XYZ file of C-alpha atoms in Angstrom:
409
model
C 105.321 100.289 86.424
C 107.285 97.227 87.516
C 111.042 97.716 87.123
C 112.442 95.437 84.410
C 116.033 94.212 84.445
C 118.022 93.454 81.312
C 118.738 89.747 80.893
C 122.297 88.442 81.165
C 121.489 85.727 78.621
C 120.129 87.954 75.867
C 120.371 85.170 73.269
C 117.513 83.181 74.850
C 114.761 82.250 72.373
C 111.027 81.646 72.337
C 109.977 78.407 70.701
C 106.599 77.597 69.174
C 104.876 74.270 68.619
C 103.161 75.377 65.409
C 104.303 74.188 62.000
C 104.032 77.542 60.222
C 107.299 78.483 58.542
C 107.151 81.855 60.301
C 107.402 80.356 63.775
C 109.455 77.250 63.077
C 112.515 79.435 63.588
C 113.029 80.368 67.220
C 112.077 83.930 68.103
C 114.602 86.015 70.096
C 113.215 86.629 73.565
C 115.105 89.777 74.529
C 116.170 91.192 71.162
C 114.216 92.536 68.220
C 114.014 89.879 65.461
C 115.911 90.578 62.250
C 112.914 89.936 60.008
C 109.212 90.740 59.995
C 106.435 88.174 60.357
C 102.774 88.181 59.256
C 100.276 89.857 61.575
C 98.376 86.622 62.266
C 101.591 84.840 63.255
C 102.591 87.664 65.616
C 99.103 87.596 67.106
C 99.241 83.825 67.606
C 102.616 83.911 69.360
C 101.560 86.630 71.816
C 98.040 85.306 72.374
C 99.365 81.857 73.240
C 101.784 83.280 75.812
C 99.019 85.374 77.390
C 96.962 82.244 77.964
C 99.237 81.563 80.948
C 98.036 84.769 82.620
C 95.248 84.478 85.168
C 91.663 85.169 84.150
C 90.741 88.697 85.393
C 87.131 87.614 85.970
C 88.383 85.069 88.535
C 90.577 87.546 90.416
C 88.637 87.963 93.654
C 91.487 89.779 95.429
C 91.405 92.835 93.171
C 89.611 96.135 93.781
C 90.026 96.929 90.074
C 87.162 96.593 87.580
C 87.569 93.568 85.280
C 84.311 93.655 83.275
C 82.369 96.309 81.384
C 79.437 96.123 79.002
C 80.131 95.411 75.299
C 78.761 98.830 74.330
C 81.334 100.504 76.565
C 84.066 98.261 75.182
C 83.108 99.522 71.721
C 83.441 103.138 72.877
C 86.830 102.338 74.394
C 88.133 100.811 71.175
C 86.748 103.671 69.098
C 88.633 106.234 71.210
C 91.787 104.325 72.069
C 93.798 106.319 69.498
C 92.762 109.730 70.852
C 95.400 111.608 72.830
C 93.658 112.873 75.954
C 95.985 115.861 76.329
C 95.229 117.284 72.868
C 92.231 119.353 73.946
C 92.179 121.454 70.799
C 91.857 118.420 68.539
C 89.465 116.471 70.776
C 87.304 119.110 72.489
C 84.397 116.744 73.147
C 86.653 114.391 75.117
C 87.747 117.389 77.205
C 84.098 118.295 77.728
C 83.375 114.750 78.944
C 86.200 115.042 81.470
C 84.722 118.337 82.678
C 81.345 116.665 83.107
C 82.928 113.798 85.075
C 84.704 116.246 87.408
C 81.421 118.080 87.985
C 79.538 114.838 88.671
C 82.155 113.723 91.198
C 82.307 117.177 92.822
C 78.544 117.133 93.404
C 78.758 113.539 94.656
C 81.318 114.685 97.251
C 79.225 117.720 98.266
C 81.755 120.230 96.953
C 80.784 123.893 97.264
C 79.616 125.379 93.992
C 79.084 129.127 93.975
C 80.642 132.528 93.550
C 82.886 132.324 96.630
C 84.059 128.720 96.294
C 84.095 126.701 93.096
C 85.573 123.208 93.074
C 88.167 122.232 90.452
C 89.523 118.833 89.497
C 91.446 116.738 86.990
C 91.442 113.226 85.605
C 94.518 111.126 86.331
C 96.007 107.741 85.489
C 94.833 106.480 88.885
C 94.711 107.455 92.538
C 98.495 107.288 92.818
C 98.923 110.205 90.417
C 95.951 111.965 92.018
C 97.617 111.739 95.435
C 100.907 113.029 94.029
C 99.105 116.069 92.606
C 97.161 116.712 95.803
C 100.327 116.357 97.867
C 102.189 118.806 95.634
C 99.380 121.342 96.019
C 99.523 121.048 99.823
C 103.307 121.304 99.873
C 103.446 124.358 97.624
C 100.678 126.168 99.468
C 102.378 125.484 102.823
C 105.736 126.656 101.455
C 104.245 129.864 100.095
C 102.652 130.632 103.455
C 105.872 129.946 105.380
C 107.895 132.107 102.984
C 105.450 134.980 103.388
C 105.798 134.692 107.172
C 109.592 134.551 106.986
C 109.684 131.075 108.528
C 111.687 127.959 107.504
C 110.003 125.889 104.815
C 112.472 123.032 104.310
C 110.969 120.357 106.578
C 107.381 119.629 105.492
C 105.612 116.557 106.829
C 102.378 114.640 106.300
C 100.538 112.761 109.039
C 98.931 109.462 108.029
C 98.138 106.073 109.444
C 100.581 103.193 108.934
C 97.860 101.546 106.855
C 98.191 103.952 103.913
C 98.734 102.655 100.408
C 102.308 102.680 99.110
C 101.631 105.725 96.891
C 101.803 107.924 100.002
C 105.269 106.574 100.765
C 106.225 107.235 97.156
C 105.040 110.834 97.389
C 106.970 111.395 100.612
C 110.178 109.935 99.189
C 109.980 111.425 95.697
C 109.048 114.944 96.824
C 111.055 115.057 100.064
C 108.264 115.209 102.613
C 108.547 113.491 105.984
C 105.876 110.825 106.455
C 104.711 110.722 110.075
C 102.746 107.493 110.491
C 100.353 106.722 113.320
C 101.142 103.155 114.365
C 98.374 100.576 114.246
C 97.427 98.478 117.243
C 95.974 95.002 117.664
C 92.310 95.175 116.755
C 92.587 98.700 115.299
C 93.925 98.658 111.754
C 93.167 102.270 110.821
C 94.529 105.654 111.882
C 93.500 106.858 115.339
C 92.358 110.519 114.861
C 93.438 111.452 118.415
C 96.988 110.178 117.892
C 97.105 111.711 114.416
C 96.262 115.202 115.669
C 98.852 114.848 118.448
C 101.504 114.390 115.738
C 100.518 117.541 113.840
C 102.943 120.460 114.116
C 103.581 123.738 112.293
C 105.365 121.857 109.479
C 102.432 119.546 108.718
C 101.175 120.257 105.206
C 98.100 118.030 105.659
C 96.635 115.047 107.469
C 95.638 112.207 105.149
C 92.576 110.145 106.056
C 91.661 106.929 104.264
C 88.106 106.149 103.241
C 88.555 102.424 102.755
C 91.793 100.996 104.133
C 93.676 98.662 101.803
C 94.188 96.242 104.698
C 90.623 95.804 105.947
C 88.403 98.139 103.892
C 87.456 100.128 107.014
C 86.549 103.826 106.771
C 88.557 106.155 108.998
C 86.659 108.674 111.126
C 87.153 111.838 109.065
C 84.483 113.745 111.004
C 86.265 113.232 114.338
C 89.591 114.078 112.703
C 88.121 117.334 111.367
C 86.737 118.308 114.788
C 89.956 117.539 116.683
C 92.162 119.220 114.102
C 89.927 122.308 114.014
C 90.413 122.665 117.762
C 94.197 122.317 117.521
C 94.360 124.760 114.604
C 92.432 127.331 116.627
C 94.647 126.877 119.673
C 97.863 127.329 117.682
C 96.800 129.721 114.950
C 97.385 127.115 112.227
C 95.260 126.108 109.245
C 96.411 122.497 108.762
C 94.055 120.888 106.201
C 92.824 117.352 105.506
C 93.088 115.268 102.354
C 90.777 112.273 101.994
C 92.146 109.296 100.099
C 88.838 107.887 98.892
C 90.404 105.649 96.249
C 88.191 102.728 97.271
C 85.391 104.267 99.327
C 84.625 107.386 97.284
C 82.197 105.560 95.012
C 80.671 103.552 97.874
C 79.861 105.917 100.750
C 77.723 108.414 98.759
C 75.409 105.617 97.614
C 75.229 103.445 100.736
C 75.840 105.844 103.628
C 74.936 109.323 102.325
C 74.572 110.616 105.890
C 78.224 109.842 106.671
C 80.232 113.077 106.861
C 83.647 112.505 105.326
C 83.734 114.807 102.301
C 83.608 118.546 101.529
C 80.858 118.996 104.100
C 83.766 119.108 106.564
C 85.501 122.506 106.310
C 89.075 121.220 106.687
C 88.747 118.751 103.798
C 90.470 120.563 100.949
C 90.928 117.762 98.410
C 89.700 114.243 97.699
C 90.959 111.575 95.326
C 88.996 108.599 94.028
C 89.781 105.699 91.697
C 87.513 105.414 88.689
C 88.973 101.991 87.989
C 87.877 100.564 91.342
C 84.299 101.117 92.456
C 83.933 103.751 89.736
C 83.506 100.608 87.594
C 85.998 101.420 84.809
C 88.938 99.342 83.597
C 92.360 100.105 85.109
C 93.871 103.462 84.234
C 91.663 106.280 85.545
C 91.498 108.281 88.757
C 90.246 111.682 89.867
C 91.230 114.422 92.273
C 88.955 117.309 93.256
C 89.894 120.437 95.222
C 87.401 122.392 97.295
C 88.236 125.644 95.484
C 90.721 127.184 93.052
C 92.568 128.714 96.019
C 93.511 125.202 97.178
C 95.415 124.542 93.945
C 98.338 127.006 93.608
C 98.329 128.560 90.173
C 102.103 128.141 89.728
C 101.619 124.366 89.534
C 99.418 124.722 86.452
C 101.201 124.708 83.094
C 99.804 126.567 80.103
C 100.841 125.096 76.767
C 99.955 126.225 73.249
C 102.019 124.086 70.875
C 99.066 121.752 70.296
C 96.785 124.659 69.405
C 95.089 127.117 71.742
C 96.081 127.754 75.361
C 95.650 124.555 77.354
C 96.018 124.572 81.170
C 97.254 121.238 82.542
C 98.177 119.811 85.944
C 99.586 116.325 85.534
C 102.730 114.277 86.121
C 102.747 112.923 82.587
C 101.619 114.273 79.230
C 100.184 112.023 76.537
C 97.686 109.318 77.431
C 94.618 107.677 75.938
C 91.109 109.099 76.160
C 89.254 105.808 76.396
C 89.086 105.563 80.210
C 87.649 109.074 80.558
C 84.970 108.229 78.015
C 84.288 104.918 79.767
C 83.830 106.733 83.082
C 81.266 109.082 81.584
C 79.481 106.080 80.042
C 79.132 104.457 83.459
C 77.855 107.672 85.036
C 75.036 108.162 82.531
C 74.363 104.447 81.962
C 73.983 103.522 85.630
C 73.013 106.803 87.255
C 72.732 107.117 91.027
C 70.220 104.267 91.152
C 72.477 101.860 89.268
C 75.573 102.579 91.341
C 73.530 102.189 94.526
C 72.217 98.782 93.441
C 75.679 97.527 92.510
C 77.222 98.652 95.796
C 74.339 97.053 97.732
C 74.922 93.793 95.846
C 78.632 93.934 96.659
C 77.846 94.436 100.353
C 75.409 91.517 100.331
C 78.078 89.274 98.798
C 80.554 90.373 101.461
C 78.038 89.650 104.232
C 77.311 86.185 102.830
C 81.024 85.363 102.701
C 81.568 86.735 106.198
C 78.715 84.653 107.631
C 80.001 81.519 105.925
C 83.476 82.022 107.365
C 82.100 82.698 110.850
C 80.042 79.488 110.778
C 83.210 77.422 110.431
C 84.396 78.718 113.811
C 87.968 78.820 112.515
C 88.341 82.419 111.403
C 88.484 85.848 113.019
C 86.855 88.586 110.937
C 89.006 91.735 110.778
C 86.917 93.881 108.423
C 84.021 96.094 109.559
C 80.433 96.257 108.349
C 80.792 99.916 107.324
C 83.489 100.122 104.707
C 84.605 98.677 101.399
C 82.639 95.476 100.579
C 85.390 92.994 101.310
C 86.107 90.374 103.946
C 89.470 90.421 105.729
C 90.077 87.563 108.124
C 92.761 85.634 109.963
C 92.984 82.179 111.498
C 92.059 81.796 115.148
C 94.539 78.937 115.446
C 97.627 78.918 113.212
C 99.314 75.946 114.890
C 98.130 73.448 112.266
C 97.617 75.602 109.199
C 98.550 79.102 108.028
C 96.760 81.587 105.794
C 99.415 80.824 103.178
C 98.311 77.198 103.067
C 94.680 78.281 102.751
C 95.596 80.594 99.899
C 97.434 77.781 98.132
C 94.430 75.469 98.512
C 92.041 78.085 97.134
C 94.270 78.538 94.095
C 93.361 75.014 93.062
C 89.910 76.419 92.382
C 91.441 79.342 90.412
C 90.694 81.935 93.110
C 93.282 84.706 93.473
C 93.815 85.130 97.209
C 96.736 87.537 97.448
C 94.843 89.679 99.952
C 94.909 86.808 102.442
C 98.526 87.593 103.125
C 97.591 91.089 104.243
C 95.085 89.697 106.717
C 97.343 86.986 108.121
């Protein structure tokens, strides 16, 4: 959440233009009002302020889903008061989460059998999913080092400098060194060769990105797996890979099923994906799946019983709503593989059309790749007369959110 600061002028008021006696008196802005007001008046005050927000449907710079079908909206509202963590009281919601995890595990080619059985959890988003995956890697590495009688106080993760800020948060919050592979002109993703060179005995995992936030490009997880396997064999290590598929996890299986980036690669031990991006659910849901139970240390799982029967949980928070989990399951059964494939193909066609239009002007350099998240990242060929900031400001006149232009400039 955004950090809020207390106001120095706490006596500031909100004023309304309506003549109702309930809003003719100024409303304190930073303090709770002394008296109550009718529900319709409270609704009017808040609704009018929210009109100054942007329209989510016009936000073309967001990866996050901003529209769902009315039937799904009805399901969301019907379940918005269910506490997701109370499995004993809402067992069907828990069952729907289990089904979602299984669907995603199969989509990512997770092993399902007696020797290896994938496990997973629903999260608030990919940020929490990455925190959980990172904790699992750190604890497993620490346990191994302790058993070998070796130091375990300097863990590190190898990533590209293009990673989303949640990786920096994990490293800072949980005291893990973040070793970033620097980007170069024309290459805005992690170089697998340079990444493997940075791996040492203290590396808890290498994080690959399936859909860079900067350009949407997929990193070469297959090459990373092959190079890292060779280095592991040479040094007697077992350094694993985590795939941050927040954006690309619901794209690659439908558009490029032959692309090897998932659990088909033996060193990939966990994958996260955002349900609220190309999973086509409103903001507030993510997923993380581990190859097997052995990849998730049991001591990280809490067993609680004060809500009823024994309930195993692995999460950074506790209470949260059930609606996004239910919405995810709705999309899975409503669209099916065919529906997701059609939507992703449409998104790619839109990206191609925009790319071609920009190229025809002769003024822009395209930075994004054809194989990746369906977006268009570009920069100006000549910035002597205009900048991308000026272009962004001009596009805002047409109510187009262009915040991603700054990343590309």
